[in-house]
Amino acid sequence: MAIRCVVVTPERTEIDREASYVTLPMYDGELGVAAGRAPLIGRLGYGLLKLQTETGTQQLFIDGGFAQVENDVVSVLTSRAIPAEQIDAAAAERSLSEALAMPGNTPELRYIRDAAQLRARGQLRAARAPH
Amino acid sequence: MANARSLDKRRKSIRNIRKITRTMELIATARYRKAMDRAAAATAYTDRITQIVSRLAAAGAEVEHPLLEPREETRAATLLVLTSNRGLCGGYNSSVLRIANPRLQTLRESIPNVRLEVSGKRGIGSFKFRGINVDTSYTQFEDQPSYADVEQIANRYLEQFVTGQIDRLDVAYTRFISTSKQEAVVETLLPLGNLESAADEANGAGPGGSATVDYEFHPSAVSVLEEVVPTSFKIRLFKCFLDAAVSEQVARMVAMKSATENAGEIIKQLSMTYNRARQAQITGEIMEIIGGVEALAN
């Protein structure tokens, strides 16, 4: 039994295809979704979305957002979805050092800084992961 | 009656203008289609966000977020005006500016610190002409505003709002209602107000249906909601940019269509005048020849 995986960004529908197994990069780690999973709404982190399909594994870097699972349809809403091969490790390192240098002297600023760091780290991890 | 040659010259130049306006009309039509496709893609995204919001509401999550709450005292506000980079699009820019200017004035009267941000060369030029200082200007948004660019601006607003640097954000832009109707509006995007009505307004009623399904929220409904609110602000701002882009192309299409039609009419009139002038000239020449012949015969 296959599940349908739909990745939507505000600019276009990035992916709409069948997969046998989907790994979602949740905010606190990976979550595997197989056919017949109970309905779920979750918050995504910054990391790789992996689709196991008949033709092999497809990997995409997901830039936060939400995932919704219902009736074997996995909808991923994110601001950006970049194919794993196209992630720029150098740019990710640059944004990480920028994020590390951000001020954190009020709770709000610290929250913003932490989000930026998480994002840069996720991107870096995705860039270094074997694909 | 003007002489035939100068009339012919004018007619030729108007023909050239007609060629240009017709080409511009065709280009605007093509761009309008592309912009519409993008707007449709964005709608697919907002639909799903709306769906998630309605699921959250069905699960009994309290819709409360700092971005939704109006501030007790508004000390600083920002007005963002979306205009086009290029002209030749009829009343598109002037109608946005006509609505943005009074809003700017009322904001300045009641709020001590008002920043003005303008996107598009036309708007920047107009404010410069009026001697109004523009704090930040953007010219990178053409007929296909990219989400990455808009998100950057949106993130900055969110940051400023959360840290209390601004208490209110207004956006003046042209809302696209249909191909035959667009209207210039000023919307308050921050504080966001009601989340659901905001989403509903953007795309009609969201796909409701199976709201009875029990969802597992990961990590919790509240946490998901915390993330949904900033996202829906970003998408609303993006929608504003998309609407502005689509409306600009429609305005240009209409303006160029009527320019082409006008050129056709002028050519018609000029042709008539030209033919008359030519005939008058020929008649004059014949009269001269006949006069000459008669003079010789005598």
Short mmCIF file of C-alpha atoms in Angstrom, two decimals:
data_model
loop_
_atom_site.label_atom_id
_atom_site.label_comp_id
_atom_site.label_asym_id
_atom_site.label_seq_id
_atom_site.Cartn_x
_atom_site.Cartn_y
_atom_site.Cartn_z
CA MET A 1 0.00 0.00 0.00
CA ALA A 2 1.39 3.35 -0.96
CA ILE A 3 0.99 6.77 0.59
CA ARG A 4 0.71 9.98 -1.33
CA CYS A 5 3.14 12.70 -0.37
CA VAL A 6 2.40 16.31 -1.27
CA VAL A 7 4.95 19.03 -0.60
CA VAL A 8 3.54 22.54 -0.97
CA THR A 9 5.42 25.82 -0.81
CA PRO A 10 3.77 29.22 -1.24
CA GLU A 11 5.20 29.43 -4.75
CA ARG A 12 4.27 26.04 -6.09
CA THR A 13 3.53 22.40 -5.38
CA GLU A 14 6.99 20.95 -5.17
CA ILE A 15 6.20 17.25 -5.08
CA ASP A 16 3.05 15.20 -5.49
CA ARG A 17 3.91 11.52 -5.74
CA GLU A 18 3.45 8.10 -4.25
CA ALA A 19 5.88 6.69 -1.75
CA SER A 20 6.02 3.53 0.30
CA TYR A 21 7.46 5.23 3.36
CA VAL A 22 8.00 8.86 4.32
CA THR A 23 10.37 10.25 6.94
CA LEU A 24 9.36 13.67 8.23
CA PRO A 25 11.87 16.01 9.88
CA MET A 26 9.84 17.02 12.93
CA TYR A 27 10.97 19.83 15.21
CA ASP A 28 12.41 17.32 17.69
CA GLY A 29 13.63 14.54 15.44
CA GLU A 30 12.55 12.32 12.62
CA LEU A 31 9.15 10.71 12.34
CA GLY A 32 8.46 7.82 10.04
CA VAL A 33 5.10 7.53 8.34
CA ALA A 34 3.95 4.28 6.80
CA ALA A 35 0.61 3.49 5.25
CA GLY A 36 -2.32 3.43 7.65
CA ARG A 37 -0.90 5.92 10.12
CA ALA A 38 -3.32 7.68 12.46
CA PRO A 39 -4.17 11.31 11.52
CA LEU A 40 -1.52 13.73 12.68
CA ILE A 41 -0.77 17.42 12.57
CA GLY A 42 2.76 18.28 13.50
CA ARG A 43 5.32 20.98 13.51
CA LEU A 44 8.31 20.46 11.24
CA GLY A 45 11.86 21.42 12.00
CA TYR A 46 14.71 22.06 9.64
CA GLY A 47 15.95 18.88 8.08
CA LEU A 48 15.62 16.27 5.38
CA LEU A 49 12.34 14.85 4.19
CA LYS A 50 12.95 11.37 2.84
CA LEU A 51 10.64 9.58 0.45
CA GLN A 52 11.13 5.92 -0.25
CA THR A 53 9.76 5.29 -3.68
CA GLU A 54 9.97 2.54 -6.24
CA THR A 55 12.75 4.38 -8.01
CA GLY A 56 14.85 4.94 -4.90
CA THR A 57 15.03 7.46 -2.10
CA GLN A 58 14.27 11.11 -2.72
CA GLN A 59 15.53 13.65 -0.22
CA LEU A 60 14.49 17.26 0.24
CA PHE A 61 15.59 19.87 2.71
CA ILE A 62 12.53 21.28 4.48
CA ASP A 63 12.64 24.73 6.01
CA GLY A 64 10.22 24.44 8.91
CA GLY A 65 6.46 24.41 8.50
CA PHE A 66 3.79 21.81 9.15
CA ALA A 67 2.94 18.27 8.27
CA GLN A 68 -0.50 16.81 8.10
CA VAL A 69 -1.23 13.11 7.76
CA GLU A 70 -4.71 11.99 6.91
CA ASN A 71 -6.03 8.97 4.99
CA ASP A 72 -2.59 7.98 3.73
CA VAL A 73 -1.92 11.44 2.38
CA VAL A 74 1.07 13.26 3.82
CA SER A 75 0.89 17.02 3.24
CA VAL A 76 4.00 18.99 3.96
CA LEU A 77 3.65 22.78 4.15
CA THR A 78 6.93 24.59 4.14
CA SER A 79 8.35 27.89 3.01
CA ARG A 80 11.13 26.21 1.04
CA ALA A 81 11.87 22.72 -0.20
CA ILE A 82 15.30 22.26 -1.71
CA PRO A 83 16.49 18.98 -3.25
CA ALA A 84 19.19 17.59 -0.95
CA GLU A 85 21.88 17.70 -3.63
CA GLN A 86 21.45 21.44 -4.10
CA ILE A 87 22.11 22.57 -0.55
CA ASP A 88 25.03 24.90 -0.27
CA ALA A 89 27.17 23.85 2.71
CA ALA A 90 29.25 27.02 2.59
CA ALA A 91 26.16 29.23 2.71
CA ALA A 92 24.79 27.17 5.59
CA GLU A 93 28.02 27.64 7.53
CA ARG A 94 27.89 31.36 6.87
CA SER A 95 24.33 31.64 8.14
CA LEU A 96 25.27 29.60 11.21
CA SER A 97 28.10 31.95 12.12
CA GLU A 98 25.72 34.89 11.54
CA ALA A 99 23.14 33.26 13.79
CA LEU A 100 25.75 32.65 16.48
CA ALA A 101 26.66 36.33 16.42
CA MET A 102 23.06 37.55 16.85
CA PRO A 103 22.20 39.40 20.08
CA GLY A 104 20.27 37.47 22.71
CA ASN A 105 19.82 39.90 25.55
CA THR A 106 16.02 39.76 25.74
CA PRO A 107 13.79 36.67 25.64
CA GLU A 108 12.33 37.69 22.27
CA LEU A 109 15.74 38.24 20.70
CA ARG A 110 16.98 34.98 22.14
CA TYR A 111 14.00 33.18 20.64
CA ILE A 112 14.76 34.67 17.22
CA ARG A 113 18.42 33.79 17.57
CA ASP A 114 17.71 30.21 18.58
CA ALA A 115 15.40 29.74 15.60
CA ALA A 116 18.08 31.07 13.25
CA GLN A 117 20.67 28.75 14.78
CA LEU A 118 18.42 25.72 14.54
CA ARG A 119 17.73 26.50 10.95
CA ALA A 120 21.38 26.93 10.02
CA ARG A 121 22.35 23.75 11.87
CA GLY A 122 19.62 21.78 10.13
CA GLN A 123 20.76 23.05 6.77
CA LEU A 124 24.36 22.22 7.54
CA ARG A 125 23.44 18.73 8.70
CA ALA A 126 21.43 18.19 5.55
CA ALA A 127 24.27 19.41 3.39
CA ARG A 128 26.74 17.03 5.04
CA ALA A 129 24.45 14.00 5.10
CA PRO A 130 25.17 11.42 2.41
CA HIS A 131 22.68 11.46 -0.40
CA MET B 1 -5.51 71.90 -44.33
CA ALA B 2 -2.09 70.56 -43.35
CA ASN B 3 0.08 69.34 -46.10
CA ALA B 4 -0.17 65.73 -47.14
CA ARG B 5 3.40 64.76 -46.44
CA SER B 6 3.37 65.85 -42.78
CA LEU B 7 0.06 64.05 -42.29
CA ASP B 8 1.58 60.90 -43.70
CA LYS B 9 4.55 61.21 -41.37
CA ARG B 10 2.28 61.53 -38.37
CA ARG B 11 0.29 58.54 -39.47
CA LYS B 12 3.46 56.47 -39.76
CA SER B 13 4.65 57.42 -36.29
CA ILE B 14 1.26 56.56 -34.80
CA ARG B 15 1.41 53.21 -36.55
CA ASN B 16 4.71 52.57 -34.82
CA ILE B 17 3.24 53.54 -31.47
CA ARG B 18 0.35 51.19 -32.09
CA LYS B 19 2.80 48.36 -32.77
CA ILE B 20 4.55 49.05 -29.48
CA THR B 21 1.38 49.29 -27.41
CA ARG B 22 0.04 46.13 -28.96
CA THR B 23 3.23 44.26 -28.14
CA MET B 24 3.11 45.58 -24.59
CA GLU B 25 -0.44 44.40 -24.30
CA LEU B 26 0.56 40.92 -25.40
CA ILE B 27 3.49 40.86 -22.99
CA ALA B 28 1.28 42.02 -20.15
CA THR B 29 -1.21 39.28 -21.00
CA ALA B 30 1.49 36.61 -20.88
CA ARG B 31 2.84 37.95 -17.59
CA TYR B 32 -0.64 38.16 -16.17
CA ARG B 33 -1.19 34.48 -16.88
CA LYS B 34 2.07 33.56 -15.16
CA ALA B 35 1.28 35.75 -12.18
CA MET B 36 -2.17 34.18 -11.94
CA ASP B 37 -0.64 30.70 -11.87
CA ARG B 38 1.58 31.72 -8.99
CA ALA B 39 -1.36 33.21 -7.14
CA ALA B 40 -3.22 29.92 -7.63
CA ALA B 41 -0.24 28.01 -6.19
CA ALA B 42 -0.21 30.30 -3.17
CA THR B 43 -3.92 29.66 -2.73
CA ALA B 44 -3.21 25.91 -2.52
CA TYR B 45 -0.89 26.69 0.38
CA THR B 46 -3.32 29.01 2.17
CA ASP B 47 -6.08 26.43 1.74
CA ARG B 48 -4.05 23.87 3.61
CA ILE B 49 -3.09 26.33 6.33
CA THR B 50 -6.76 27.16 6.75
CA GLN B 51 -7.50 23.48 7.00
CA ILE B 52 -4.94 23.07 9.77
CA VAL B 53 -6.34 26.10 11.61
CA SER B 54 -9.86 24.69 11.43
CA ARG B 55 -8.59 21.33 12.72
CA LEU B 56 -6.88 23.11 15.59
CA ALA B 57 -10.05 25.00 16.38
CA ALA B 58 -12.03 21.74 16.23
CA ALA B 59 -9.57 20.21 18.67
CA GLY B 60 -10.37 23.04 21.07
CA ALA B 61 -7.08 24.89 20.94
CA GLU B 62 -7.41 28.44 22.21
CA VAL B 63 -6.48 30.80 19.40
CA GLU B 64 -4.25 33.14 21.35
CA HIS B 65 -0.99 34.56 20.21
CA PRO B 66 0.89 37.84 20.73
CA LEU B 67 0.58 38.56 17.00
CA LEU B 68 -3.20 38.43 17.21
CA GLU B 69 -3.57 40.78 20.16
CA PRO B 70 -3.99 44.48 19.50
CA ARG B 71 -1.54 46.60 21.48
CA GLU B 72 -2.88 48.79 24.26
CA GLU B 73 -0.95 51.76 23.02
CA THR B 74 0.30 52.17 19.49
CA ARG B 75 3.53 54.09 19.58
CA ALA B 76 5.17 53.06 16.35
CA ALA B 77 3.64 52.01 13.07
CA THR B 78 4.82 51.16 9.60
CA LEU B 79 3.00 51.78 6.37
CA LEU B 80 4.09 49.66 3.44
CA VAL B 81 2.97 50.86 0.01
CA LEU B 82 3.15 48.47 -2.93
CA THR B 83 3.47 50.15 -6.31
CA SER B 84 5.01 49.08 -9.59
CA ASN B 85 8.49 49.64 -10.94
CA ARG B 86 7.26 50.55 -14.38
CA GLY B 87 4.66 52.96 -15.64
CA LEU B 88 2.24 52.71 -18.58
CA CYS B 89 -0.30 50.86 -16.50
CA GLY B 90 -3.16 53.34 -16.34
CA GLY B 91 -4.36 54.43 -12.93
CA TYR B 92 -2.74 51.53 -11.09
CA ASN B 93 -0.11 53.47 -9.16
CA SER B 94 -2.10 56.64 -8.64
CA SER B 95 -5.03 54.76 -7.12
CA VAL B 96 -2.75 53.06 -4.58
CA LEU B 97 -1.07 56.35 -3.76
CA ARG B 98 -4.39 58.16 -3.51
CA ILE B 99 -5.44 55.79 -0.75
CA ALA B 100 -2.02 55.53 0.90
CA ASN B 101 -1.48 59.27 1.37
CA PRO B 102 -4.52 60.01 3.57
CA ARG B 103 -3.73 56.90 5.64
CA LEU B 104 -0.18 58.09 6.11
CA GLN B 105 -1.48 61.45 7.29
CA THR B 106 -3.96 60.02 9.77
CA LEU B 107 -1.27 57.67 11.10
CA ARG B 108 1.18 60.53 11.49
CA GLU B 109 -1.45 62.58 13.35
CA SER B 110 -2.24 59.90 15.94
CA ILE B 111 1.01 57.96 16.24
CA PRO B 112 4.30 59.61 17.12
CA ASN B 113 6.58 57.32 15.16
CA VAL B 114 5.49 56.28 11.67
CA ARG B 115 7.80 54.66 9.18
CA LEU B 116 7.00 54.71 5.50
CA GLU B 117 8.21 51.87 3.32
CA VAL B 118 7.60 51.85 -0.41
CA SER B 119 8.08 49.12 -2.96
CA GLY B 120 8.33 50.11 -6.63
CA LYS B 121 10.04 53.01 -8.38
CA ARG B 122 6.76 54.72 -9.22
CA GLY B 123 5.76 55.08 -5.59
CA ILE B 124 9.23 56.13 -4.52
CA GLY B 125 9.25 58.82 -7.20
CA SER B 126 5.84 60.09 -6.21
CA PHE B 127 6.72 60.43 -2.51
CA LYS B 128 9.95 62.15 -3.43
CA PHE B 129 8.00 64.62 -5.56
CA ARG B 130 5.71 65.39 -2.63
CA GLY B 131 8.70 65.82 -0.35
CA ILE B 132 7.73 62.93 1.91
CA ASN B 133 10.66 61.04 3.30
CA VAL B 134 10.65 57.31 2.52
CA ASP B 135 12.41 55.26 5.20
CA THR B 136 12.95 52.06 3.26
CA SER B 137 12.40 51.38 -0.40
CA TYR B 138 12.38 48.18 -2.40
CA THR B 139 12.74 47.89 -6.14
CA GLN B 140 13.44 44.18 -6.45
CA PHE B 141 9.80 43.13 -6.82
CA GLU B 142 8.79 42.69 -10.44
CA ASP B 143 5.91 40.71 -11.88
CA GLN B 144 6.93 37.56 -10.00
CA PRO B 145 7.75 38.38 -6.40
CA SER B 146 9.64 35.47 -4.87
CA TYR B 147 8.59 34.10 -1.52
CA ALA B 148 12.17 34.18 -0.25
CA ASP B 149 12.32 37.97 -0.75
CA VAL B 150 8.93 38.58 0.82
CA GLU B 151 9.77 36.27 3.71
CA GLN B 152 12.84 38.30 4.53
CA ILE B 153 10.74 41.43 4.85
CA ALA B 154 8.05 39.54 6.75
CA ASN B 155 10.62 38.17 9.18
CA ARG B 156 11.93 41.64 9.82
CA TYR B 157 8.40 42.91 10.58
CA LEU B 158 7.75 39.96 12.85
CA GLU B 159 10.98 40.61 14.68
CA GLN B 160 10.16 44.29 15.06
CA PHE B 161 6.64 43.54 16.22
CA VAL B 162 7.68 40.92 18.74
CA THR B 163 10.45 43.10 20.16
CA GLY B 164 8.06 46.06 20.36
CA GLN B 165 9.74 48.28 17.77
CA ILE B 166 6.49 48.51 15.85
CA ASP B 167 2.97 48.11 17.16
CA ARG B 168 1.16 48.15 13.88
CA LEU B 169 1.75 47.38 10.23
CA ASP B 170 -0.45 48.67 7.43
CA VAL B 171 -0.10 47.64 3.82
CA ALA B 172 -1.50 49.68 0.93
CA TYR B 173 -1.82 47.62 -2.22
CA THR B 174 -4.18 46.78 -5.04
CA ARG B 175 -6.35 43.81 -4.24
CA PHE B 176 -7.16 41.56 -7.12
CA ILE B 177 -10.83 40.60 -7.09
CA SER B 178 -11.33 39.52 -10.68
CA THR B 179 -9.87 40.28 -14.06
CA SER B 180 -12.31 43.14 -14.44
CA LYS B 181 -12.11 44.43 -10.88
CA GLN B 182 -9.19 45.42 -8.72
CA GLU B 183 -9.30 47.90 -5.91
CA ALA B 184 -6.72 49.77 -3.93
CA VAL B 185 -7.00 48.98 -0.22
CA VAL B 186 -5.13 49.57 3.02
CA GLU B 187 -5.04 46.53 5.28
CA THR B 188 -3.72 46.18 8.79
CA LEU B 189 -1.58 43.05 8.83
CA LEU B 190 -0.09 43.41 12.30
CA PRO B 191 -1.68 42.78 14.73
CA LEU B 192 -3.19 40.03 12.66
CA GLY B 193 -6.66 40.11 14.21
CA ASN B 194 -8.69 37.00 13.80
CA LEU B 195 -6.79 34.10 12.31
CA GLU B 196 -9.64 32.15 10.83
CA SER B 197 -11.50 35.05 9.31
CA ALA B 198 -8.20 36.20 7.87
CA ALA B 199 -7.68 32.89 6.18
CA ASP B 200 -11.30 32.68 5.09
CA GLU B 201 -11.15 36.10 3.58
CA ALA B 202 -8.16 35.08 1.50
CA ASN B 203 -9.70 32.04 -0.12
CA GLY B 204 -13.34 31.71 0.78
CA ALA B 205 -14.35 28.99 3.18
CA GLY B 206 -11.59 26.47 3.66
CA PRO B 207 -12.17 22.84 2.82
CA GLY B 208 -13.95 21.75 5.96
CA GLY B 209 -15.49 18.29 5.77
CA SER B 210 -13.97 15.66 7.99
CA ALA B 211 -13.43 17.84 11.04
CA THR B 212 -14.58 14.94 13.16
CA VAL B 213 -11.32 13.03 12.65
CA ASP B 214 -9.27 12.82 15.82
CA TYR B 215 -5.88 14.25 15.23
CA GLU B 216 -2.69 13.60 17.02
CA PHE B 217 -0.89 16.89 17.57
CA HIS B 218 2.79 16.79 17.55
CA PRO B 219 4.01 18.10 20.00
CA SER B 220 0.76 19.85 21.00
CA ALA B 221 -2.01 21.90 19.47
CA VAL B 222 -0.70 25.02 21.17
CA SER B 223 2.79 24.56 19.83
CA VAL B 224 1.51 24.04 16.30
CA LEU B 225 -0.60 27.14 16.68
CA GLU B 226 2.41 29.17 17.76
CA GLU B 227 3.96 28.32 14.43
CA VAL B 228 0.79 28.73 12.36
CA VAL B 229 0.28 32.37 13.32
CA PRO B 230 3.59 33.77 12.01
CA THR B 231 3.25 31.59 8.92
CA SER B 232 -0.18 32.94 8.14
CA PHE B 233 1.15 36.47 8.53
CA LYS B 234 3.91 35.71 6.04
CA ILE B 235 1.52 34.16 3.58
CA ARG B 236 -0.81 37.13 3.87
CA LEU B 237 1.99 39.53 3.14
CA PHE B 238 3.06 37.33 0.23
CA LYS B 239 -0.53 37.35 -1.01
CA CYS B 240 -0.47 41.17 -0.95
CA PHE B 241 2.63 41.18 -3.13
CA LEU B 242 1.12 38.61 -5.51
CA ASP B 243 -2.15 40.52 -5.75
CA ALA B 244 -0.27 43.71 -6.47
CA ALA B 245 1.72 41.98 -9.21
CA VAL B 246 -1.35 40.46 -10.84
CA SER B 247 -3.27 43.74 -10.64
CA GLU B 248 -0.38 45.62 -12.20
CA GLN B 249 -0.35 43.31 -15.20
CA VAL B 250 -4.13 43.56 -15.58
CA ALA B 251 -3.94 47.35 -15.38
CA ARG B 252 -1.21 47.43 -17.99
CA MET B 253 -3.13 45.05 -20.22
CA VAL B 254 -6.22 47.24 -20.10
CA ALA B 255 -4.27 50.48 -20.53
CA MET B 256 -2.37 49.14 -23.52
CA LYS B 257 -5.49 47.70 -25.08
CA SER B 258 -7.23 51.06 -25.01
CA ALA B 259 -4.04 52.77 -26.23
CA THR B 260 -3.95 50.42 -29.20
CA GLU B 261 -7.60 51.08 -29.94
CA ASN B 262 -7.08 54.81 -29.68
CA ALA B 263 -4.12 54.65 -32.03
CA GLY B 264 -6.30 52.80 -34.54
CA GLU B 265 -8.91 55.52 -34.37
CA ILE B 266 -6.40 58.30 -34.80
CA ILE B 267 -4.93 56.50 -37.79
CA LYS B 268 -8.39 56.28 -39.32
CA GLN B 269 -8.99 59.98 -38.89
CA LEU B 270 -5.56 60.92 -40.13
CA SER B 271 -5.99 58.70 -43.18
CA MET B 272 -9.19 60.49 -44.02
CA THR B 273 -7.61 63.92 -43.65
CA TYR B 274 -4.58 62.74 -45.58
CA ASN B 275 -6.67 61.45 -48.51
CA ARG B 276 -8.59 64.66 -48.63
CA ALA B 277 -5.42 66.71 -48.57
CA ARG B 278 -3.92 64.54 -51.29
CA GLN B 279 -6.97 64.90 -53.47
CA ALA B 280 -7.01 68.65 -52.94
CA GLN B 281 -3.37 68.79 -53.93
CA ILE B 282 -3.98 66.76 -57.10
CA THR B 283 -6.98 68.87 -58.02
CA GLY B 284 -4.90 71.96 -57.51
CA GLU B 285 -2.18 70.60 -59.75
CA ILE B 286 -4.64 69.66 -62.51
CA MET B 287 -6.16 73.12 -62.33
CA GLU B 288 -2.73 74.61 -62.73
CA ILE B 289 -1.98 72.43 -65.76
CA ILE B 290 -5.31 73.20 -67.38
CA GLY B 291 -4.74 76.87 -66.65
CA GLY B 292 -1.32 76.64 -68.26
CA VAL B 293 -2.65 74.83 -71.36
CA GLU B 294 -5.42 77.34 -71.78
CA ALA B 295 -2.98 80.21 -71.42
CA LEU B 296 -0.79 78.66 -74.17
CA ALA B 297 -3.79 78.04 -76.48
CA ASN B 298 -4.71 81.66 -76.22
#
